[in-house]
């Protein structure tokens, strides 16, 4: 891998890691507001994002990088007072993560591409489960629709 490719890969890995940190935080909020019947699903998603986060930490270190740290807190895109809002937040989290993994797929040329594609697929499937419907190109359509809203994306660091 050339230095340019390695730098591009490391940048995309760091972005994915930051998104996973945000998803882990967001699922903490989801878990606190979601109705009893969907708590297992929320816990499973939380665990999946923690596992991906840990994998990405190792990947960044393998490339000689210092993994980006989680923020002390994150701003949510909307209030989450109840289970309905928690479900919307979970779908939003998965859309955001899918978009970042879409970028990672584009930035990698090795085995990391397969890992990123699998993470993109998993996020898209979880988003469908939360939302109850799908989109044509997970990770792409949502990304284009929210590219200008990244500064207010869910959740964003507050510290």
Short mmCIF file of C-alpha atoms in Angstrom, two decimals:
data_model
loop_
_atom_site.label_atom_id
_atom_site.label_comp_id
_atom_site.label_asym_id
_atom_site.label_seq_id
_atom_site.Cartn_x
_atom_site.Cartn_y
_atom_site.Cartn_z
CA UNK A 1 0.00 0.00 0.00
CA UNK A 2 1.38 3.40 -0.94
CA UNK A 3 1.75 6.16 1.64
CA UNK A 4 -1.14 8.02 0.01
CA UNK A 5 -3.43 4.97 0.16
CA UNK A 6 -2.39 4.29 3.74
CA UNK A 7 -3.17 7.86 4.77
CA UNK A 8 -6.56 7.74 3.02
CA UNK A 9 -7.34 4.42 4.71
CA UNK A 10 -6.27 5.71 8.12
CA UNK A 11 -8.41 8.84 7.73
CA UNK A 12 -11.46 6.74 6.78
CA UNK A 13 -10.81 4.31 9.64
CA UNK A 14 -10.62 7.20 12.10
CA UNK A 15 -13.93 8.58 10.77
CA UNK A 16 -15.54 5.16 11.18
CA UNK A 17 -14.14 4.92 14.70
CA UNK A 18 -15.55 8.34 15.57
CA UNK A 19 -18.94 7.27 14.20
CA UNK A 20 -18.85 4.10 16.28
CA UNK A 21 -18.04 6.12 19.41
CA UNK A 22 -21.09 8.27 18.66
CA UNK A 23 -23.27 5.22 17.98
CA UNK A 24 -22.27 3.61 21.27
CA UNK A 25 -23.21 6.82 23.08
CA UNK A 26 -26.45 7.13 21.12
CA UNK A 27 -27.48 3.58 21.90
CA UNK A 28 -27.01 4.37 25.57
CA UNK A 29 -29.76 6.95 25.12
CA UNK A 30 -31.86 4.58 23.02
CA UNK A 31 -31.58 1.87 25.67
CA UNK A 32 -32.80 4.23 28.35
CA UNK A 33 -35.92 5.26 26.42
CA UNK A 34 -36.87 2.24 24.32
CA UNK A 35 -39.92 0.18 25.27
CA UNK A 36 -39.40 -3.19 26.92
CA UNK A 37 -40.21 -5.20 23.78
CA UNK A 38 -37.31 -3.68 21.82
CA UNK A 39 -34.64 -3.54 24.53
CA UNK A 40 -33.01 -6.77 23.39
CA UNK A 41 -32.69 -5.35 19.89
CA UNK A 42 -31.19 -2.13 21.26
CA UNK A 43 -28.74 -4.09 23.44
CA UNK A 44 -27.70 -6.21 20.46
CA UNK A 45 -27.04 -3.10 18.37
CA UNK A 46 -25.12 -1.49 21.25
CA UNK A 47 -22.94 -4.60 21.56
CA UNK A 48 -22.36 -4.72 17.80
CA UNK A 49 -21.20 -1.11 17.75
CA UNK A 50 -18.90 -1.68 20.71
CA UNK A 51 -17.35 -4.66 18.93
CA UNK A 52 -16.86 -2.65 15.71
CA UNK A 53 -15.38 0.20 17.73
CA UNK A 54 -12.85 -2.15 19.32
CA UNK A 55 -11.98 -3.66 15.92
CA UNK A 56 -11.42 -0.20 14.46
CA UNK A 57 -9.14 0.75 17.36
CA UNK A 58 -6.96 -2.24 16.47
CA UNK A 59 -7.04 -1.40 12.76
CA UNK A 60 -5.96 2.21 13.38
CA UNK A 61 -3.12 1.02 15.62
CA UNK A 62 -2.06 -1.55 13.01
CA UNK A 63 -1.56 1.34 10.59
CA UNK A 64 0.51 3.22 13.16
CA UNK A 65 -2.20 5.72 14.06
CA UNK A 66 -3.44 6.92 17.40
CA UNK A 67 -7.15 6.02 17.64
CA UNK A 68 -9.48 8.99 17.94
CA UNK A 69 -10.96 9.12 21.43
CA UNK A 70 -14.64 9.25 22.23
CA UNK A 71 -16.00 12.66 23.14
CA UNK A 72 -17.15 13.27 26.69
CA UNK A 73 -20.68 13.85 25.39
CA UNK A 74 -22.64 14.07 22.16
CA UNK A 75 -25.51 16.31 21.05
CA UNK A 76 -28.54 14.45 19.76
CA UNK A 77 -30.35 15.65 16.60
CA UNK A 78 -33.68 15.85 18.39
CA UNK A 79 -35.08 15.29 21.87
CA UNK A 80 -35.56 11.64 22.84
CA UNK A 81 -38.28 11.69 25.50
CA UNK A 82 -39.95 8.36 24.67
CA UNK A 83 -39.71 5.03 22.89
CA UNK A 84 -40.94 6.39 19.55
CA UNK A 85 -38.16 8.97 19.49
CA UNK A 86 -35.65 6.33 20.62
CA UNK A 87 -36.58 4.19 17.61
CA UNK A 88 -36.09 7.19 15.30
CA UNK A 89 -32.71 7.87 16.91
CA UNK A 90 -31.62 4.25 16.45
CA UNK A 91 -32.50 4.41 12.74
CA UNK A 92 -30.63 7.72 12.44
CA UNK A 93 -27.56 6.27 14.16
CA UNK A 94 -27.51 3.35 11.74
CA UNK A 95 -27.90 5.64 8.74
CA UNK A 96 -24.95 7.75 9.92
CA UNK A 97 -22.77 4.72 10.53
CA UNK A 98 -23.71 3.25 7.14
CA UNK A 99 -22.61 6.46 5.45
CA UNK A 100 -19.23 6.42 7.13
CA UNK A 101 -18.70 2.76 6.25
CA UNK A 102 -19.62 3.59 2.67
CA UNK A 103 -16.73 6.05 2.73
CA UNK A 104 -14.46 3.39 4.21
CA UNK A 105 -15.39 0.95 1.43
CA UNK A 106 -14.36 3.59 -1.11
CA UNK A 107 -11.11 4.39 0.71
CA UNK A 108 -9.78 0.85 1.09
CA UNK A 109 -8.37 -1.66 -1.34
CA UNK A 110 -7.50 -4.59 0.86
CA UNK A 111 -9.22 -6.86 3.39
CA UNK A 112 -10.47 -3.80 5.20
CA UNK A 113 -12.86 -3.21 2.30
CA UNK A 114 -14.65 -6.48 3.11
CA UNK A 115 -14.87 -5.52 6.77
CA UNK A 116 -16.29 -2.11 5.85
CA UNK A 117 -18.81 -3.63 3.42
CA UNK A 118 -19.98 -6.06 6.09
CA UNK A 119 -20.33 -3.24 8.63
CA UNK A 120 -22.28 -1.20 6.05
CA UNK A 121 -24.60 -4.15 5.43
CA UNK A 122 -25.16 -4.72 9.15
CA UNK A 123 -25.96 -1.05 9.74
CA UNK A 124 -28.37 -1.01 6.80
CA UNK A 125 -30.17 -4.10 8.10
CA UNK A 126 -30.47 -2.61 11.58
CA UNK A 127 -31.78 0.66 10.11
CA UNK A 128 -34.48 -1.27 8.22
CA UNK A 129 -35.46 -3.10 11.39
CA UNK A 130 -35.76 0.15 13.31
CA UNK A 131 -37.49 2.11 10.58
CA UNK A 132 -39.61 -0.65 9.12
CA UNK A 133 -38.63 0.22 5.55
CA UNK A 134 -35.50 0.31 3.44
CA UNK A 135 -33.72 2.61 1.04
CA UNK A 136 -32.28 1.73 -2.37
CA UNK A 137 -28.62 2.41 -1.57
CA UNK A 138 -27.88 2.26 2.16
CA UNK A 139 -25.07 4.55 3.15
CA UNK A 140 -25.32 6.60 -0.02
CA UNK A 141 -28.77 8.16 -0.26
CA UNK A 142 -28.78 9.07 3.40
CA UNK A 143 -25.30 10.51 3.10
CA UNK A 144 -26.28 12.76 0.20
CA UNK A 145 -29.44 13.91 1.96
CA UNK A 146 -27.59 14.73 5.16
CA UNK A 147 -24.23 15.93 3.88
CA UNK A 148 -25.05 19.54 4.71
CA UNK A 149 -26.47 18.55 8.09
CA UNK A 150 -23.28 16.85 9.28
CA UNK A 151 -22.61 19.63 11.77
CA UNK A 152 -25.93 18.83 13.46
CA UNK A 153 -25.77 15.09 12.86
CA UNK A 154 -26.62 12.63 15.56
CA UNK A 155 -24.90 12.46 17.83
CA UNK A 156 -22.10 15.00 17.62
CA UNK A 157 -19.42 15.69 20.23
CA UNK A 158 -20.26 18.37 22.75
CA UNK A 159 -16.98 18.40 24.61
#
